[in-house]
Amino acid sequence: MYEGLFAEPLDETELKKIPVPPPGEWANQIYCHTAEDMRHIPDNSIGLAVTSPPYNANKDYDDDLSLTEYLGLISRVGAEVYRVLRPGGRYAVNIANLGRKPYIPMNAFFYQAHIALGFLPMGEIIWQKAKGASGSTAWGSWLNAKAPRLRDLHEYVLIFAKQSFSRPDKGESDISQEEFMAATLSVWEIAPESAKRVGHPAPFPVALVERLIRLYSYRGDVVLDPFMGSGTTAVAAAGCGRGYVGYEVNEDYVELAEKRLE
């Protein structure tokens, strides 16, 4: 049924033949540089990548790209992430769907882009940010079937793997039974981060990143964020006993991230 749809996973014997370099001077750094060229990081060296790409929705840190241009950027960055991930490494990508007329299924476009690069889809997390009446105002036709609008209270975290659905190496996991049971559910209810408190227009919650890190990586792994923003992934990685490395083109956000790590 699925033959030809995805890249063929490698078996464990093949995976173990691929050299994995240890962390070097490139680790625990945030580079003010585009992630389209992660020249600082050697091949097959990253255990986990976690990111929340700019939404391309007129945020002050993102160019107003067309959808085609934006997805081209995502694909170029994704190709570099694939290169630097170690065999069995994972890539967790947070994305929200956009628009009302039409509604733009960004998660579908992201699946297409990353599967085309050779990534193996592992699953999808629904990040439920709130309950009840909070969320953007988008009722459309009020109390009328003419044109009601849905108000998004969730985003997605897409999980991809490189070459294998399992890690061929052994390492130290540090997730409790309670955390594991919650993390392996497909819906995560985690409050969003305050943009005003962090100083970034779309901050990623530390709690969300910490859960991803403990579920999908070992202690001592290096966690990559190709769109580092305010440094949430680095803060979470350091707090979980992992190394970090990131890329961010905005100098102000690089400085903010470094301050959060002090």
CSV table of C-alpha atoms in Angstrom, one decimal:
chain,number,residue,atom,x,y,z
A,1,MET,CA,0.0,0.0,0.0
A,2,TYR,CA,2.8,2.4,0.9
A,3,GLU,CA,5.4,1.2,-1.6
A,4,GLY,CA,7.1,4.0,-3.4
A,5,LEU,CA,5.5,6.8,-1.3
A,6,PHE,CA,8.4,7.3,1.0
A,7,ALA,CA,12.2,6.7,1.1
A,8,GLU,CA,13.2,3.1,2.0
A,9,PRO,CA,14.5,2.9,5.6
A,10,LEU,CA,18.0,1.5,6.0
A,11,ASP,CA,18.5,-1.6,8.2
A,12,GLU,CA,20.5,-1.3,11.5
A,13,THR,CA,23.6,-2.9,10.0
A,14,GLU,CA,23.8,-0.3,7.3
A,15,LEU,CA,23.1,2.5,9.7
A,16,LYS,CA,25.9,1.5,12.1
A,17,LYS,CA,28.4,1.8,9.2
A,18,ILE,CA,27.7,5.5,8.9
A,19,PRO,CA,30.3,7.5,10.9
A,20,VAL,CA,28.9,9.9,13.5
A,21,PRO,CA,31.3,12.6,14.6
A,22,PRO,CA,31.2,13.7,18.3
A,23,PRO,CA,30.3,17.3,19.2
A,24,GLY,CA,33.0,19.8,18.4
A,25,GLU,CA,33.6,23.5,18.7
A,26,TRP,CA,30.6,24.1,16.5
A,27,ALA,CA,28.3,22.9,19.4
A,28,ASN,CA,26.7,25.2,22.0
A,29,GLN,CA,26.8,28.1,19.5
A,30,ILE,CA,24.1,30.3,17.9
A,31,TYR,CA,25.2,31.5,14.5
A,32,CYS,CA,23.9,34.7,12.9
A,33,HIS,CA,23.7,33.0,9.5
A,34,THR,CA,21.1,31.5,7.3
A,35,ALA,CA,20.3,27.8,8.0
A,36,GLU,CA,20.2,27.3,4.2
A,37,ASP,CA,24.0,26.8,4.6
A,38,MET,CA,24.9,25.1,7.9
A,39,ARG,CA,28.6,24.9,7.0
A,40,HIS,CA,29.6,24.8,10.6
A,41,ILE,CA,28.0,21.5,11.4
A,42,PRO,CA,29.5,18.2,10.0
A,43,ASP,CA,27.3,15.5,8.4
A,44,ASN,CA,25.5,13.0,10.6
A,45,SER,CA,26.2,14.8,13.9
A,46,ILE,CA,22.8,16.0,15.3
A,47,GLY,CA,20.5,13.8,17.3
A,48,LEU,CA,17.4,16.0,17.2
A,49,ALA,CA,16.3,19.1,15.4
A,50,VAL,CA,13.4,21.1,16.8
A,51,THR,CA,12.1,24.3,15.2
A,52,SER,CA,9.2,26.7,14.7
A,53,PRO,CA,9.8,28.4,11.4
A,54,PRO,CA,8.6,32.0,10.9
A,55,TYR,CA,5.0,32.0,9.9
A,56,ASN,CA,5.5,34.4,7.0
A,57,ALA,CA,2.5,36.3,8.2
A,58,ASN,CA,3.9,39.8,8.4
A,59,LYS,CA,5.8,39.2,11.7
A,60,ASP,CA,8.6,41.8,12.1
A,61,TYR,CA,11.3,39.1,11.8
A,62,ASP,CA,10.2,37.6,8.4
A,63,ASP,CA,10.2,38.8,4.9
A,64,ASP,CA,6.9,38.9,3.0
A,65,LEU,CA,7.6,35.9,0.8
A,66,SER,CA,5.2,34.3,-1.6
A,67,LEU,CA,4.0,30.8,-0.6
A,68,THR,CA,6.2,29.3,-3.3
A,69,GLU,CA,9.2,31.2,-2.1
A,70,TYR,CA,8.5,30.4,1.5
A,71,LEU,CA,8.3,26.7,0.8
A,72,GLY,CA,11.5,26.9,-1.2
A,73,LEU,CA,13.2,28.3,1.9
A,74,ILE,CA,11.8,25.5,4.0
A,75,SER,CA,13.0,22.9,1.6
A,76,ARG,CA,16.5,24.3,1.4
A,77,VAL,CA,16.7,24.4,5.2
A,78,GLY,CA,15.2,21.0,5.4
A,79,ALA,CA,17.9,19.6,3.1
A,80,GLU,CA,20.6,20.9,5.4
A,81,VAL,CA,18.8,19.5,8.4
A,82,TYR,CA,18.7,16.1,6.7
A,83,ARG,CA,22.4,16.3,6.0
A,84,VAL,CA,23.4,17.1,9.6
A,85,LEU,CA,21.1,14.6,11.3
A,86,ARG,CA,22.7,11.4,12.4
A,87,PRO,CA,21.1,8.1,11.3
A,88,GLY,CA,17.8,7.7,13.0
A,89,GLY,CA,17.8,11.4,14.0
A,90,ARG,CA,14.5,13.2,14.3
A,91,TYR,CA,13.2,16.5,13.1
A,92,ALA,CA,10.3,18.1,14.9
A,93,VAL,CA,8.7,21.0,13.0
A,94,ASN,CA,6.0,23.2,14.6
A,95,ILE,CA,3.7,24.8,12.0
A,96,ALA,CA,0.3,26.5,12.0
A,97,ASN,CA,-2.2,26.6,9.2
A,98,LEU,CA,-3.0,30.0,7.9
A,99,GLY,CA,-5.7,32.2,6.4
A,100,ARG,CA,-9.5,32.1,6.2
A,101,LYS,CA,-10.5,32.6,2.5
A,102,PRO,CA,-8.8,30.3,1.5
A,103,TYR,CA,-7.6,28.3,4.5
A,104,ILE,CA,-4.0,27.3,3.7
A,105,PRO,CA,-3.0,23.8,5.0
A,106,MET,CA,0.6,24.5,5.7
A,107,ASN,CA,1.0,21.1,7.4
A,108,ALA,CA,0.2,19.4,4.1
A,109,PHE,CA,2.7,21.5,2.2
A,110,PHE,CA,5.3,20.8,4.9
A,111,TYR,CA,4.7,17.1,4.6
A,112,GLN,CA,5.2,17.2,0.9
A,113,ALA,CA,8.4,19.2,1.1
A,114,HIS,CA,10.1,17.0,3.7
A,115,ILE,CA,9.0,13.7,2.3
A,116,ALA,CA,10.4,14.8,-1.1
A,117,LEU,CA,13.8,15.4,0.7
A,118,GLY,CA,13.8,11.8,1.9
A,119,PHE,CA,12.5,12.3,5.5
A,120,LEU,CA,10.4,9.5,6.9
A,121,PRO,CA,7.1,10.7,8.6
A,122,MET,CA,6.9,9.4,12.2
A,123,GLY,CA,3.8,11.1,13.5
A,124,GLU,CA,1.9,14.3,14.2
A,125,ILE,CA,1.3,16.1,17.5
A,126,ILE,CA,-1.6,18.4,17.9
A,127,TRP,CA,-0.5,21.3,20.1
A,128,GLN,CA,-3.7,22.5,21.8
A,129,LYS,CA,-2.9,26.0,23.0
A,130,ALA,CA,-6.2,26.9,24.7
A,131,LYS,CA,-9.7,25.8,25.5
A,132,GLY,CA,-13.0,27.5,25.1
A,133,ALA,CA,-13.5,30.9,23.7
A,134,SER,CA,-9.9,32.1,23.4
A,135,GLY,CA,-8.2,32.3,20.0
A,136,SER,CA,-8.5,34.6,17.0
A,137,THR,CA,-11.8,36.2,16.4
A,138,ALA,CA,-13.2,34.6,13.2
A,139,TRP,CA,-16.9,33.8,13.6
A,140,GLY,CA,-17.7,35.0,10.1
A,141,SER,CA,-21.5,35.0,9.9
A,142,TRP,CA,-22.7,35.3,13.5
A,143,LEU,CA,-25.3,32.6,14.4
A,144,ASN,CA,-25.8,32.0,10.7
A,145,ALA,CA,-24.9,29.2,8.4
A,146,LYS,CA,-24.0,31.6,5.5
A,147,ALA,CA,-20.3,31.8,6.2
A,148,PRO,CA,-19.2,30.7,9.8
A,149,ARG,CA,-15.4,30.6,10.4
A,150,LEU,CA,-13.4,28.2,12.6
A,151,ARG,CA,-11.1,29.7,15.2
A,152,ASP,CA,-7.8,27.8,15.4
A,153,LEU,CA,-6.9,26.8,19.0
A,154,HIS,CA,-4.1,24.4,17.9
A,155,GLU,CA,-1.0,24.1,15.9
A,156,TYR,CA,0.9,21.0,14.6
A,157,VAL,CA,4.3,19.5,15.4
A,158,LEU,CA,5.3,17.2,12.5
A,159,ILE,CA,7.8,14.5,13.4
A,160,PHE,CA,10.2,13.2,10.7
A,161,ALA,CA,13.2,10.8,10.9
A,162,LYS,CA,16.3,10.3,8.8
A,163,GLN,CA,16.9,6.9,7.2
A,164,SER,CA,15.3,4.9,10.0
A,165,PHE,CA,12.3,5.1,12.4
A,166,SER,CA,14.6,4.0,15.3
A,167,ARG,CA,18.0,5.1,16.6
A,168,PRO,CA,20.7,2.5,15.9
A,169,ASP,CA,22.8,3.8,18.8
A,170,LYS,CA,22.3,3.5,22.5
A,171,GLY,CA,22.1,6.3,25.0
A,172,GLU,CA,20.7,7.5,28.3
A,173,SER,CA,17.1,8.5,28.3
A,174,ASP,CA,15.8,10.7,31.1
A,175,ILE,CA,12.0,10.7,30.7
A,176,SER,CA,9.8,9.5,33.5
A,177,GLN,CA,7.0,7.0,33.1
A,178,GLU,CA,4.4,9.7,33.7
A,179,GLU,CA,6.1,12.1,31.2
A,180,PHE,CA,6.4,9.3,28.6
A,181,MET,CA,2.7,8.4,28.9
A,182,ALA,CA,1.7,12.1,28.3
A,183,ALA,CA,4.3,12.7,25.6
A,184,THR,CA,3.2,9.7,23.5
A,185,LEU,CA,-0.4,11.0,23.2
A,186,SER,CA,-1.1,12.8,19.9
A,187,VAL,CA,-2.6,15.8,21.6
A,188,TRP,CA,-0.5,18.0,23.9
A,189,GLU,CA,-2.2,20.8,25.9
A,190,ILE,CA,0.5,23.4,26.7
A,191,ALA,CA,-0.1,27.1,27.2
A,192,PRO,CA,1.6,29.4,24.7
A,193,GLU,CA,4.5,31.6,25.7
A,194,SER,CA,4.0,35.3,26.3
A,195,ALA,CA,5.4,37.3,23.4
A,196,LYS,CA,5.8,40.4,25.7
A,197,ARG,CA,7.7,38.5,28.4
A,198,VAL,CA,10.1,36.9,26.0
A,199,GLY,CA,10.5,39.8,23.6
A,200,HIS,CA,9.7,37.9,20.4
A,201,PRO,CA,6.5,38.0,18.3
A,202,ALA,CA,6.0,34.2,18.2
A,203,PRO,CA,7.9,32.5,21.1
A,204,PHE,CA,8.0,28.7,21.3
A,205,PRO,CA,7.0,27.4,24.8
A,206,VAL,CA,10.0,25.9,26.7
A,207,ALA,CA,7.7,23.2,28.1
A,208,LEU,CA,6.8,22.0,24.6
A,209,VAL,CA,10.4,21.9,23.5
A,210,GLU,CA,11.5,20.1,26.7
A,211,ARG,CA,8.9,17.4,26.1
A,212,LEU,CA,10.1,16.9,22.5
A,213,ILE,CA,13.7,16.7,23.7
A,214,ARG,CA,13.1,14.2,26.4
A,215,LEU,CA,11.0,12.0,24.2
A,216,TYR,CA,13.1,12.0,21.0
A,217,SER,CA,16.8,12.4,22.2
A,218,TYR,CA,19.4,11.0,24.6
A,219,ARG,CA,21.3,13.0,27.2
A,220,GLY,CA,24.4,14.4,25.6
A,221,ASP,CA,22.9,14.7,22.1
A,222,VAL,CA,23.1,18.0,20.4
A,223,VAL,CA,19.8,19.6,19.5
A,224,LEU,CA,19.6,21.9,16.5
A,225,ASP,CA,17.2,24.7,15.8
A,226,PRO,CA,17.6,26.2,12.2
A,227,PHE,CA,15.2,29.1,13.1
A,228,MET,CA,16.4,29.8,16.6
A,229,GLY,CA,14.5,33.0,17.2
A,230,SER,CA,14.6,34.0,20.8
A,231,GLY,CA,16.6,30.9,21.8
A,232,THR,CA,13.9,28.7,23.4
A,233,THR,CA,15.3,25.5,21.9
A,234,ALA,CA,18.7,26.3,23.2
A,235,VAL,CA,17.4,27.1,26.7
A,236,ALA,CA,15.4,23.8,26.8
A,237,ALA,CA,18.3,21.7,25.5
A,238,ALA,CA,20.7,23.1,28.1
A,239,GLY,CA,18.1,22.5,30.8
A,240,CYS,CA,17.7,18.9,29.7
A,241,GLY,CA,21.4,18.1,29.7
A,242,ARG,CA,21.8,18.3,25.9
A,243,GLY,CA,24.0,20.5,23.8
A,244,TYR,CA,22.5,23.0,21.4
A,245,VAL,CA,23.3,24.7,18.1
A,246,GLY,CA,21.2,27.2,16.2
A,247,TYR,CA,20.9,29.6,13.3
A,248,GLU,CA,19.2,32.9,13.3
A,249,VAL,CA,19.5,35.8,10.7
A,250,ASN,CA,18.2,38.5,13.1
A,251,GLU,CA,21.1,39.9,15.2
A,252,ASP,CA,18.8,41.2,17.9
A,253,TYR,CA,17.3,37.8,18.4
A,254,VAL,CA,20.7,36.2,18.5
A,255,GLU,CA,21.6,38.6,21.3
A,256,LEU,CA,18.3,37.9,23.1
A,257,ALA,CA,18.9,34.2,22.9
A,258,GLU,CA,22.4,34.5,24.3
A,259,LYS,CA,21.1,36.6,27.2
A,260,ARG,CA,18.5,33.9,28.0
A,261,LEU,CA,21.3,31.3,28.1
A,262,GLU,CA,23.3,33.3,30.7
